[in-house]
mmCIF file of C-alpha atoms and ligand atoms in Angstrom:
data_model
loop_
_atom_site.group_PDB
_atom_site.id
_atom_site.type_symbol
_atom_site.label_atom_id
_atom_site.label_comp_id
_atom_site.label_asym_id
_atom_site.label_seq_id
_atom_site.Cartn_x
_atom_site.Cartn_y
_atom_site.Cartn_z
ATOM 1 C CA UNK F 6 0.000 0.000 0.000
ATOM 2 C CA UNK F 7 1.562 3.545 -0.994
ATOM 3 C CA UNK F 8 1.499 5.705 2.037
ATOM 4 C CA UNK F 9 3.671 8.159 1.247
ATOM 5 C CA UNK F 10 1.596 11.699 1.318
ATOM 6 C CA UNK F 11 1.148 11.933 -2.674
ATOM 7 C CA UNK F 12 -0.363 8.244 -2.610
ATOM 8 C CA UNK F 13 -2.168 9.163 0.553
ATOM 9 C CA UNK F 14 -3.830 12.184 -1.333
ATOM 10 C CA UNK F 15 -5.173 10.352 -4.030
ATOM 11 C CA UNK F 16 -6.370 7.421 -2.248
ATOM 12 C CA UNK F 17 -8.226 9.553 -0.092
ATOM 13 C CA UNK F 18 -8.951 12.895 -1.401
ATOM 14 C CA UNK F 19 -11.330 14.046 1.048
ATOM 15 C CA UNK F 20 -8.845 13.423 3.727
ATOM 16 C CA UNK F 21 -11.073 10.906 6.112
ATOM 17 C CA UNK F 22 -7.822 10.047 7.634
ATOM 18 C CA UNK F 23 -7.120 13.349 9.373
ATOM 19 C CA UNK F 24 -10.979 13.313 10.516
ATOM 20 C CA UNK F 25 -10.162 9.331 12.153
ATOM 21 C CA UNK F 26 -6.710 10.939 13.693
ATOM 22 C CA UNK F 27 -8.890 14.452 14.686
ATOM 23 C CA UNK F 28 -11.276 11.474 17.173
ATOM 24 C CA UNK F 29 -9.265 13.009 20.513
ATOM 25 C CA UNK F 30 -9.072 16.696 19.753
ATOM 26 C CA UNK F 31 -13.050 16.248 18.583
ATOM 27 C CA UNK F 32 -13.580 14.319 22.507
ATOM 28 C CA UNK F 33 -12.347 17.334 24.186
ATOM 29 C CA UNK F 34 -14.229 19.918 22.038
ATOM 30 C CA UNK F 35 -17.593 18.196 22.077
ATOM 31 C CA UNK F 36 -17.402 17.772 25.873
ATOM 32 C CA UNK F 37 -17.773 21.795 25.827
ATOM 33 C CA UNK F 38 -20.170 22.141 22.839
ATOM 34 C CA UNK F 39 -23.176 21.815 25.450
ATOM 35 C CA UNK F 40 -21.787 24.474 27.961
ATOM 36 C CA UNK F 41 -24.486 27.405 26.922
ATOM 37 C CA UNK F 42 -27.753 24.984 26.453
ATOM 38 C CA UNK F 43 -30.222 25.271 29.523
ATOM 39 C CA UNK F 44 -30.222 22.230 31.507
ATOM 40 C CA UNK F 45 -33.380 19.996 31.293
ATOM 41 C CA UNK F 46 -35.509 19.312 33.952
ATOM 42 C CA UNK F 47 -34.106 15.954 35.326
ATOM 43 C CA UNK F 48 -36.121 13.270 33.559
ATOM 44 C CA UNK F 49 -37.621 10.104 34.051
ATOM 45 C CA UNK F 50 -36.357 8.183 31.023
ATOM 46 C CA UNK F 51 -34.083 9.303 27.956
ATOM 47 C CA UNK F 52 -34.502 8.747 24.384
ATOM 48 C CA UNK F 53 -31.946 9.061 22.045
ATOM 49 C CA UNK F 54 -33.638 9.450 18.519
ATOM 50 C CA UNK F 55 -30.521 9.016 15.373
ATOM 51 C CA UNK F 56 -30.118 7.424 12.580
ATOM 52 C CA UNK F 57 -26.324 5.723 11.327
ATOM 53 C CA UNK F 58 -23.934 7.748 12.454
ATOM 54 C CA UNK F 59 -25.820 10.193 13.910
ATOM 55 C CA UNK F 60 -27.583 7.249 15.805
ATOM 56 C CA UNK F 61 -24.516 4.987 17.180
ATOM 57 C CA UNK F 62 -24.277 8.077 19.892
ATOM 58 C CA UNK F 63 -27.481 7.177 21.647
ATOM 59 C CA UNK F 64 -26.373 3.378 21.751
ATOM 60 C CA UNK F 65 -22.808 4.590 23.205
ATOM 61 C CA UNK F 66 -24.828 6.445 25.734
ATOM 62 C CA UNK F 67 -26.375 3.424 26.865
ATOM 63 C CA UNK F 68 -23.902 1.241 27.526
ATOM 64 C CA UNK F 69 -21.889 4.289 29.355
ATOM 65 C CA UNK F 70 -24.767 4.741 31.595
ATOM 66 C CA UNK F 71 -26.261 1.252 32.001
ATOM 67 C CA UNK F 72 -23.873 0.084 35.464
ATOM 68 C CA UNK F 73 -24.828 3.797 36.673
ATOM 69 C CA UNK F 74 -27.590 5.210 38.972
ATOM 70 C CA UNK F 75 -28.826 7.164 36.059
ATOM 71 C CA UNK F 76 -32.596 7.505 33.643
ATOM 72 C CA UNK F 77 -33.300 4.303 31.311
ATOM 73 C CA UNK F 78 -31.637 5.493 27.832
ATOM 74 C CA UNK F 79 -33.817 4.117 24.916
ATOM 75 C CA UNK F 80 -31.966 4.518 21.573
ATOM 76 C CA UNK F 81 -34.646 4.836 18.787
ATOM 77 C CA UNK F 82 -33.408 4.570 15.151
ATOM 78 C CA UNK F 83 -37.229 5.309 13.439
ATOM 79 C CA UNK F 84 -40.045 7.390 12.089
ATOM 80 C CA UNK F 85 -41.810 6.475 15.673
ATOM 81 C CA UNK F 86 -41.233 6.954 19.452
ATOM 82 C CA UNK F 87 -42.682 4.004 22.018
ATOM 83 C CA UNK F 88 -46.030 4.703 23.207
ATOM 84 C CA UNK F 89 -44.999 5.687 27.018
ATOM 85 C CA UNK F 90 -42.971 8.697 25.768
ATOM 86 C CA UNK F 91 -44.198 12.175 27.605
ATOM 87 C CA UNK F 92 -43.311 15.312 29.611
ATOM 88 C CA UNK F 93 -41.055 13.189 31.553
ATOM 89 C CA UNK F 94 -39.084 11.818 28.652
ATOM 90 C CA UNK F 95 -36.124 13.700 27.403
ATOM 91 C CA UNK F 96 -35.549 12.980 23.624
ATOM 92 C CA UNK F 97 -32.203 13.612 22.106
ATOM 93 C CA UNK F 98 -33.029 14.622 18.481
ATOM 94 C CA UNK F 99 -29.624 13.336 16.680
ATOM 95 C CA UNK F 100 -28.973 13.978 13.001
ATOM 96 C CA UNK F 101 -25.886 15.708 11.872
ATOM 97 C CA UNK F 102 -27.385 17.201 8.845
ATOM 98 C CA UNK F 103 -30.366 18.350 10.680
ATOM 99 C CA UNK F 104 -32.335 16.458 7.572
ATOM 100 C CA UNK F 105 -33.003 12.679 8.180
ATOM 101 C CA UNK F 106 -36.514 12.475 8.150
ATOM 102 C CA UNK F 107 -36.850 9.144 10.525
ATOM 103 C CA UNK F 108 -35.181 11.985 13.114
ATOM 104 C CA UNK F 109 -37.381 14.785 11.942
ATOM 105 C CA UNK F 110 -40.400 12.674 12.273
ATOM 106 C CA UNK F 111 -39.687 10.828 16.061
ATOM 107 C CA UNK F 112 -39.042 14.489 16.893
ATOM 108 C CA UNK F 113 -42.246 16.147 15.895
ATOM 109 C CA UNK F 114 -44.259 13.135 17.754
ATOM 110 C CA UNK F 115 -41.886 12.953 20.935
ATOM 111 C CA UNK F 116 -42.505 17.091 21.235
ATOM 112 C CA UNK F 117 -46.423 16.307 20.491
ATOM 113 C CA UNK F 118 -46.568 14.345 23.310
ATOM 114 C CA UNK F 119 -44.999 16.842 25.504
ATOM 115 C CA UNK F 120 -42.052 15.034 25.627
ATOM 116 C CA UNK F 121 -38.797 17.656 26.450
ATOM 117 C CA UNK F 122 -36.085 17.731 23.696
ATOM 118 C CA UNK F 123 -32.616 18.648 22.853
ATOM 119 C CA UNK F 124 -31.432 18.647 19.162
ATOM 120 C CA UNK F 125 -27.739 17.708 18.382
ATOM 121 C CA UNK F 126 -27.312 18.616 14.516
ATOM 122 C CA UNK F 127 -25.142 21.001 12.372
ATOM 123 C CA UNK F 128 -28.133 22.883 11.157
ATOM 124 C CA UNK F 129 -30.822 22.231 8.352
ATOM 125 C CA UNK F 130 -34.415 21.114 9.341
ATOM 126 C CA UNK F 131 -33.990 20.017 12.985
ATOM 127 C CA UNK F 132 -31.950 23.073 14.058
ATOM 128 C CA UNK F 133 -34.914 25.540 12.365
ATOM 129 C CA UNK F 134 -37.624 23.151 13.816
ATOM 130 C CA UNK F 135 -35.702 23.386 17.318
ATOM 131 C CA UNK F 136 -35.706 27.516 17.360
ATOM 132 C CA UNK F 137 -39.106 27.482 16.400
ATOM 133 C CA UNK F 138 -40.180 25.559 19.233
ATOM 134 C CA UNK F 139 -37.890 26.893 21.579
ATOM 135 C CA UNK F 140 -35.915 23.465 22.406
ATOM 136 C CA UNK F 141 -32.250 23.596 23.467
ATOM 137 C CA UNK F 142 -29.619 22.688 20.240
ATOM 138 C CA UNK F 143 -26.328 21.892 20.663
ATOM 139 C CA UNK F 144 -24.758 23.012 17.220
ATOM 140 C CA UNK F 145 -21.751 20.753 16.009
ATOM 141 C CA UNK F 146 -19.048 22.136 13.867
ATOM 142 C CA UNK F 147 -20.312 21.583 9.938
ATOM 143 C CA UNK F 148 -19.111 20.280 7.105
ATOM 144 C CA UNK F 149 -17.864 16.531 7.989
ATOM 145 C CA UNK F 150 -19.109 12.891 7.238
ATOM 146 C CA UNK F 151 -21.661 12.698 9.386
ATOM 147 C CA UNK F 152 -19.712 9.033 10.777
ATOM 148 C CA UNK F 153 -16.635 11.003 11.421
ATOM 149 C CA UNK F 154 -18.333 13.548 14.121
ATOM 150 C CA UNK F 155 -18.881 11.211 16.283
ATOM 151 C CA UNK F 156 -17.714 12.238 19.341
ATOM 152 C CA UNK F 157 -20.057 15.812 18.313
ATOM 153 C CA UNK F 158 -23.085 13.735 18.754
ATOM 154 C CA UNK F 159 -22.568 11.427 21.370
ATOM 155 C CA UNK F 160 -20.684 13.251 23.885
ATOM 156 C CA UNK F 161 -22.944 16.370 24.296
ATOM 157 C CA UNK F 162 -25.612 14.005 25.306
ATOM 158 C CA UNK F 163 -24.182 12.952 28.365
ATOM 159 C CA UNK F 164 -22.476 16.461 29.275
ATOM 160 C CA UNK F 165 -26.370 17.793 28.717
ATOM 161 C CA UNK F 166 -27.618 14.562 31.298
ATOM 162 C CA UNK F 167 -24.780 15.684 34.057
ATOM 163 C CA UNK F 168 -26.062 19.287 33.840
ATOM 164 C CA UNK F 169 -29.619 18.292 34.651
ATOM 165 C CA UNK F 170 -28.413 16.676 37.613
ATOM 166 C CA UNK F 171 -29.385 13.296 36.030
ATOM 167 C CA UNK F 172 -25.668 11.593 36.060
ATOM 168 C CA UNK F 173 -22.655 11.903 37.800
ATOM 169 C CA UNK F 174 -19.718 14.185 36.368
ATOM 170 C CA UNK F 175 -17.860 12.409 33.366
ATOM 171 C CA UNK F 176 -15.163 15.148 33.501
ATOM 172 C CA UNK F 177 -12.275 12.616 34.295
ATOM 173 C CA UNK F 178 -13.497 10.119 32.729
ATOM 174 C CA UNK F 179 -13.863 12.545 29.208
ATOM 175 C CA UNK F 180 -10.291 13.209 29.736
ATOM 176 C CA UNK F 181 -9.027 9.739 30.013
ATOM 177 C CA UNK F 182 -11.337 8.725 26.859
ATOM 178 C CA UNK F 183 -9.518 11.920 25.057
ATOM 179 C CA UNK F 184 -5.864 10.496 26.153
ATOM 180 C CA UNK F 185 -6.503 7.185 24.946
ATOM 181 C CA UNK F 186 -8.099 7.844 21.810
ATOM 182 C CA UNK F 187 -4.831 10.239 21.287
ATOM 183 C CA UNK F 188 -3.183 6.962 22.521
ATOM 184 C CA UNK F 189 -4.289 4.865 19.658
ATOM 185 C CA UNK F 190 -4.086 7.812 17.291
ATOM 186 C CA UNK F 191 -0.490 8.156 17.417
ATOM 187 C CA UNK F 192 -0.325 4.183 17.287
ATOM 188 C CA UNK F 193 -2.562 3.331 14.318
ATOM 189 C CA UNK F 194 -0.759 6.201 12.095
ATOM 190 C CA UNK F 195 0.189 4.893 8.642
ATOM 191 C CA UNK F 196 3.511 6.226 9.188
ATOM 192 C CA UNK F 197 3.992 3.824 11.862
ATOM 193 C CA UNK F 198 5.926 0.459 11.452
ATOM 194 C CA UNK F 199 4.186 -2.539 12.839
ATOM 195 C CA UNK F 200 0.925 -1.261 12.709
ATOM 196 C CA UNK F 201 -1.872 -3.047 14.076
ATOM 197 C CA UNK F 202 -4.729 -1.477 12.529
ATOM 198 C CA UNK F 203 -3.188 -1.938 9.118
ATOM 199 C CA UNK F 204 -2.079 -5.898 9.886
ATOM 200 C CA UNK F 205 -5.658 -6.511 11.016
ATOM 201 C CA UNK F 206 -7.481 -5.006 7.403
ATOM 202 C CA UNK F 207 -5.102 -7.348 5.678
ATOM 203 C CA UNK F 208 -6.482 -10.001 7.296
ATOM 204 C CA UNK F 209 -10.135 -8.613 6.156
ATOM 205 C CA UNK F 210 -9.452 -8.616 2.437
ATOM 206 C CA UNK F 211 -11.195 -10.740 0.565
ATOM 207 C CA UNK F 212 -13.121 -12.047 3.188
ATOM 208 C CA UNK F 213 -16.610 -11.339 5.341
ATOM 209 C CA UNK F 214 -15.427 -9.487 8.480
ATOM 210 C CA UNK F 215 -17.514 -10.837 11.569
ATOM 211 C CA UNK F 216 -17.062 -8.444 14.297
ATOM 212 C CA UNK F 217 -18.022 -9.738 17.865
ATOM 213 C CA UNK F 218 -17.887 -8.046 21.168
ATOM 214 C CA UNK F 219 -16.695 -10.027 24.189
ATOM 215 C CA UNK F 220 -19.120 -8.203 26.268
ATOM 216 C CA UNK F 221 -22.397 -6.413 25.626
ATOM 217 C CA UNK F 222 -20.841 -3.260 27.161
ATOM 218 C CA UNK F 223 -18.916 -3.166 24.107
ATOM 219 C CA UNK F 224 -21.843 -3.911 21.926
ATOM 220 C CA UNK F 225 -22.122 0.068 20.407
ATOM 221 C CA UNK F 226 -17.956 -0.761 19.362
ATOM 222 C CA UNK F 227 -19.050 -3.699 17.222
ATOM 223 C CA UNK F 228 -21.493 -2.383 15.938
ATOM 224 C CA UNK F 229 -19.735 0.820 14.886
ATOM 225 C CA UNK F 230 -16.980 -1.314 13.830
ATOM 226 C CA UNK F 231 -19.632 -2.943 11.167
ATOM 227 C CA UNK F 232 -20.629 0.507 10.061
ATOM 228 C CA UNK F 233 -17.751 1.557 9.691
ATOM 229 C CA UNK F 234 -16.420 -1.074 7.443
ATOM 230 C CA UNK F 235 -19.686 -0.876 5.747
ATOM 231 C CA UNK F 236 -19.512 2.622 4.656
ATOM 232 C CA UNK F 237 -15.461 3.594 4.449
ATOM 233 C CA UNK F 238 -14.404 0.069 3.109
ATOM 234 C CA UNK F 239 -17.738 -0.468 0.929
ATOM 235 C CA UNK F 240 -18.206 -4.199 1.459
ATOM 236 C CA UNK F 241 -20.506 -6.122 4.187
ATOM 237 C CA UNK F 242 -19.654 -7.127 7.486
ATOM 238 C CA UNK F 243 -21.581 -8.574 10.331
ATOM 239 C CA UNK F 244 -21.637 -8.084 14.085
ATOM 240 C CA UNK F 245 -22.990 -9.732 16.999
ATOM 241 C CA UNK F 246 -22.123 -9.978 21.280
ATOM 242 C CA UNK F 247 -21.368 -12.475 23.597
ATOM 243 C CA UNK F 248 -23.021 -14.379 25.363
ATOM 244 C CA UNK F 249 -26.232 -13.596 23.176
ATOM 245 C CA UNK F 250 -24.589 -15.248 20.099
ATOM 246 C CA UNK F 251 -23.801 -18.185 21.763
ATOM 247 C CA UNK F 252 -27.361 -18.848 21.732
ATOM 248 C CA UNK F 253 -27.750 -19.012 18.367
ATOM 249 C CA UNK F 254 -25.096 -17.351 15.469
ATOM 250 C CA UNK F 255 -22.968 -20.041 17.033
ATOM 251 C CA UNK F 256 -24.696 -22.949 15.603
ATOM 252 C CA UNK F 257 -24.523 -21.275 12.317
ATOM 253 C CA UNK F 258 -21.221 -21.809 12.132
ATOM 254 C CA UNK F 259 -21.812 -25.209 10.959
ATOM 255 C CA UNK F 260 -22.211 -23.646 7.751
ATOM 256 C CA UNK F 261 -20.266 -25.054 4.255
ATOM 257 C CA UNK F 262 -17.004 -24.920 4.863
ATOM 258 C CA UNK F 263 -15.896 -22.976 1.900
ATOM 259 C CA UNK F 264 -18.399 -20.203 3.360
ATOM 260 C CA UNK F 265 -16.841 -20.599 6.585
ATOM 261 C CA UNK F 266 -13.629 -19.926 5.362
ATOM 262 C CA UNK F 267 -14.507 -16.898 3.544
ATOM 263 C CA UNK F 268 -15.423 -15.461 6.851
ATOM 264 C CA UNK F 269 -13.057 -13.773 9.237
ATOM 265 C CA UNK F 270 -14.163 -13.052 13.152
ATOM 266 C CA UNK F 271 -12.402 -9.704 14.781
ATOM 267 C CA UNK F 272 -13.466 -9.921 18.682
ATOM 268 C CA UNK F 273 -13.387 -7.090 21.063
ATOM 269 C CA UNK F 274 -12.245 -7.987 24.270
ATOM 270 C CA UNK F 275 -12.494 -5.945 26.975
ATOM 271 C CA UNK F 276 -9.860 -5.937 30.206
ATOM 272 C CA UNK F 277 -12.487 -6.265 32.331
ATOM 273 C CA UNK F 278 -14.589 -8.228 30.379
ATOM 274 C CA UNK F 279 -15.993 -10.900 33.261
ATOM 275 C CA UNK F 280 -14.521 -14.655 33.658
ATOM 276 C CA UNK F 281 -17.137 -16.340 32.831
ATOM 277 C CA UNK F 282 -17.576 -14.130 29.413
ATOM 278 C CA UNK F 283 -13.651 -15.065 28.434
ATOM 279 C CA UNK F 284 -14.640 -18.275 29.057
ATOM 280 C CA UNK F 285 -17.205 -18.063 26.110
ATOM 281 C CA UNK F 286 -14.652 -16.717 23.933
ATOM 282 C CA UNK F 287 -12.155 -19.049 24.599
ATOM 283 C CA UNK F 288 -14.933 -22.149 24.173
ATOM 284 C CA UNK F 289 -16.506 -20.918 21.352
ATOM 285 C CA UNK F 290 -13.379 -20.204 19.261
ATOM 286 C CA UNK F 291 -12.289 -23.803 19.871
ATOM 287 C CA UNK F 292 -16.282 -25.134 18.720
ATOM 288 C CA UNK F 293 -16.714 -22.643 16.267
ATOM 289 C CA UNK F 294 -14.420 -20.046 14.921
ATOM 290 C CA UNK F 295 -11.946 -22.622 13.921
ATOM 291 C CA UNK F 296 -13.475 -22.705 11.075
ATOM 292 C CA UNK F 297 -13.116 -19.297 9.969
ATOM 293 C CA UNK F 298 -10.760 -18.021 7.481
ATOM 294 C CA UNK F 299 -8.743 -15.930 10.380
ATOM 295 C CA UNK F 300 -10.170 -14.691 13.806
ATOM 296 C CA UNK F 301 -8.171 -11.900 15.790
ATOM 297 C CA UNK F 302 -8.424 -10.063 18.924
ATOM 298 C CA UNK F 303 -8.387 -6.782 19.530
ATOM 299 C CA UNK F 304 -8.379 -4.783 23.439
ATOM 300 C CA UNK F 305 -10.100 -2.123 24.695
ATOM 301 C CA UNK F 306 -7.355 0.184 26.536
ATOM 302 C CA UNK F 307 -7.832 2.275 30.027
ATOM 303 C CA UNK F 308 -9.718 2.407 32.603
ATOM 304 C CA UNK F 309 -13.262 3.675 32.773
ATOM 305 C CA UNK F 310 -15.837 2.297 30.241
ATOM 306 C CA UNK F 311 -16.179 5.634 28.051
ATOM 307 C CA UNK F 312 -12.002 4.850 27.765
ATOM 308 C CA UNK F 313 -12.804 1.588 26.698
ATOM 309 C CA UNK F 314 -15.234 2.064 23.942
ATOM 310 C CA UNK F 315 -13.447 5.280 22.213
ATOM 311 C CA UNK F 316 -10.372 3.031 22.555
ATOM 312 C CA UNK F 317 -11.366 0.193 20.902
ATOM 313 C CA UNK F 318 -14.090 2.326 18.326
ATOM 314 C CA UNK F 319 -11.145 4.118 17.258
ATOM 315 C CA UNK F 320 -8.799 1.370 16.267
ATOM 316 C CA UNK F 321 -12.130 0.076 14.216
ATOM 317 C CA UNK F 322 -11.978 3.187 12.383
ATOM 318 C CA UNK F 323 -8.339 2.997 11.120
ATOM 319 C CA UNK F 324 -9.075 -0.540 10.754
ATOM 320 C CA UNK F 325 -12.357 0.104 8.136
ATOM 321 C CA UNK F 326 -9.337 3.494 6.546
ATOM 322 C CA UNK F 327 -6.625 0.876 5.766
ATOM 323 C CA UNK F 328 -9.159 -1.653 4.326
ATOM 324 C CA UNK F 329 -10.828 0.889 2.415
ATOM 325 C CA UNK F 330 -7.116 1.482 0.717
ATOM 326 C CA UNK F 331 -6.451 -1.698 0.381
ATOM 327 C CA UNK F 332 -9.529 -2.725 -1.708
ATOM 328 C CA UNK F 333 -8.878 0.887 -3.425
ATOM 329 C CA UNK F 334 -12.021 2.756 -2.571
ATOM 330 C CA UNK F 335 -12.216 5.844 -1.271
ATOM 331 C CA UNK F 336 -13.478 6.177 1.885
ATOM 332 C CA UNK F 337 -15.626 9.054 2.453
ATOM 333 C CA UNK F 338 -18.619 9.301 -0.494
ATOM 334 C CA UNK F 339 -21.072 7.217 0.620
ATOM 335 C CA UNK F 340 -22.950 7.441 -3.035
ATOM 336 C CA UNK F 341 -25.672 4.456 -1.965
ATOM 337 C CA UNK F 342 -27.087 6.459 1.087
ATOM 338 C CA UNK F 343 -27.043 9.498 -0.807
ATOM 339 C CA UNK F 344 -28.759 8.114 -4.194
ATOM 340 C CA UNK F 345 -31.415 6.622 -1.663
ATOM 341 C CA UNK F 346 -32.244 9.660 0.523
ATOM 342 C CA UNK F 347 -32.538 11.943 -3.277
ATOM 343 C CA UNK F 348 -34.779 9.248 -4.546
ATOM 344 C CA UNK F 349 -36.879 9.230 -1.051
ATOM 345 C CA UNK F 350 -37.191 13.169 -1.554
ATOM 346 C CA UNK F 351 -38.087 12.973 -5.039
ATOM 347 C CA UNK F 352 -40.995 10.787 -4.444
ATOM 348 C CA UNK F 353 -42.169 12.885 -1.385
ATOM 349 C CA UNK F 354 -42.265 15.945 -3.498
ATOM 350 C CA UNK F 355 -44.075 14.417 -7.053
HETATM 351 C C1 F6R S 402 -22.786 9.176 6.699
HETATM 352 C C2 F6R S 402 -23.364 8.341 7.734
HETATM 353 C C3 F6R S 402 -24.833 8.015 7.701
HETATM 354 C C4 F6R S 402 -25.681 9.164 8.289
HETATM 355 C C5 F6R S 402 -27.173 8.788 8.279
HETATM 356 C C6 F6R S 402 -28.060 9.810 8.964
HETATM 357 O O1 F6R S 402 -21.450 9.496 7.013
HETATM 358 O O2 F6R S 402 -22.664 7.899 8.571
HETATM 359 O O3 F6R S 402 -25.017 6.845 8.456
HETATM 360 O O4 F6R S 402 -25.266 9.436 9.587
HETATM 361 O O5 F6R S 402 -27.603 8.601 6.968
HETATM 362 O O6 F6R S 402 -27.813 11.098 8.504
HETATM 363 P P1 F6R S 402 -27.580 12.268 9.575
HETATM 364 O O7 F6R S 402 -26.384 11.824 10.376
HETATM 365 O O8 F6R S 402 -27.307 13.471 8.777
HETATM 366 O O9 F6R S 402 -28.822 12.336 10.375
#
């Protein structure tokens, strides 16, 4: 792979490396984006309402808060909100471009119903919507891949949930998220010899990359992993968590062999990922992915949870960079989801 700057230009013209390397500095920065909106009332229960990248956020928020004293988080990626949602839900209206109509929609019923919301978009639709109706916005910096601003739509969700009073502070734990994301940064550089991230989409060419979490804490990572691959490396990939898969994707694995070995299993382990879970891991790889074309392991690094996920979310997203250059595609149009949403509007508008 040429990785000298000229080759690095042209593979990727739009430069989604530098937004994948810019994951730490964007941490810090979206931690303050929130500062001037008015904290909520402290709610009952939490929705986070996003679709693809702009939805992944409200699943990260979940798994951050589920071991804390803290609201129920509901992540809702459609046109409709449950039935129990009211004035003591808080609804996160997510969608970078402020124009994704499932967003738009689960918005206009969640306010209906009295519900309290917060948009977190760059403008368009939701952010006029939101000053019409008075509801707080946190407005992310413009002009990115709506995938690559992650940290811009997750982050102020739970900075907006410790001003209310609803969580605890996630100040230190922020900062050691932001340290080692920079951590991996530096690591998974293309300039770097020995690079993991680069080894590991080697392994991925050619072949269906199956992307399992040890733990469901690190469920959102997997599944942003998939994404990820999905829409910078253009080519399918599936994900799943232990211990739920070993209640059923396992047996599939008794598939044709010559599938089988077209497949190649990536797990995210987590350092303190529970015995019994490693257990799983270690059982099922000796039933099951033995079959597979290649299976690797990959670690979360530092302490706290939110360090964990970025971490290991992160590496995913060099991971899905190099294997978009090594299948030559670039890695930021995304000409399928855009083609789709044009046709959508055409239709709403004849
Ligand atoms: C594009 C991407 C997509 C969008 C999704 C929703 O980079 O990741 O998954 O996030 O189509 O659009 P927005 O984020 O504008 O609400």
């Amino acid at each position: 792979m040429a990785l000298d700057p000229a080759g690095l230009t042209s593979a990727d013209p739009a430069g989604m490396l530098q937004l994948i390397s810019r994951f730490p500095r964007m941490c810090a920065e979206a931690w303050a984006l929130a500062a001037g909106v008015p904290p909520p009332v402290r709610p009952q229960v939490v929705v986070a309402a996003g679709m693809g990248g702009s939805g992944i956020g409200g699943d990260l928020l979940r798994a951050v808060l589920y071991d804390e004293p803290a609201p129920p988080v509901v992540v809702v990626k459609d046109y409709r909100v449950p039935g129990w949602v009211g004035p003591q839900t808080l609804l996160f209206a997510c969608s970078y471009s402020g124009e994704t109509e499932e967003t738009l929609a689960a918005y206009q019923q969640a306010a209906e119903r009295g519900a309290r919301c917060v948009a977190i978009t760059s403008g368009g639709t939701l952010l006029r919507r939101a000053r019409e109706r008075g509801d707080p916005a946190v407005v992310v910096p413009a002009g990115l891949p709506p995938r690559a601003a992650l940290p811009y739509l997750f982050l102020p969700m739970l900075a907006v949930l410790a001003a209310a009073g609803a969580v605890r502070s996630f100040d230190d734990d922020v900062a050691e998220a932001t340290d080692a994301a920079a951590a991996v940064a530096e690591e998974m550089a293309p300039g770097r010899p020995d690079n993991p991230a680069r080894a590991l989409a080697a392994g991925l060419v050619g072949r269906l990359p199956l992307i399992y979490s040890a733990t469901p804490l690190l469920e959102p990572a997997a599944q942003r992993w998939k994404d990820q691959i999905n829409e910078n490396a253009k080519t399918l990939a599936g994900w799943n968590t232990f211990p739920e898969l070993n209640h059923n994707e396992t047996v599939g694995w008794g598939m044709d062999p010559d599938l089988a070995r077209r497949c190649h299993v990536v797990i995210l382990r987590d350092p303190r990922e529970p015995p019994r879970l490693a257990r799983r891991v270690a059982i099922t790889r000796d039933l099951a992915f033995a079959r597979a074309a290649g299976v690797d392991e990959v670690w979360a690094r530092g302490r706290g949870l939110l360090a964990r996920l970025c971490s290991i979310i992160l590496i995913g997203d060099f991971v899905s960079w190099y294997l978009a250059l090594l299948r030559g595609v670039d890695p930021t149009p995304v000409p399928v989801i855009d083609a789709l949403k044009r046709r959508l509007a055409q239709e709403e508008r004849s």
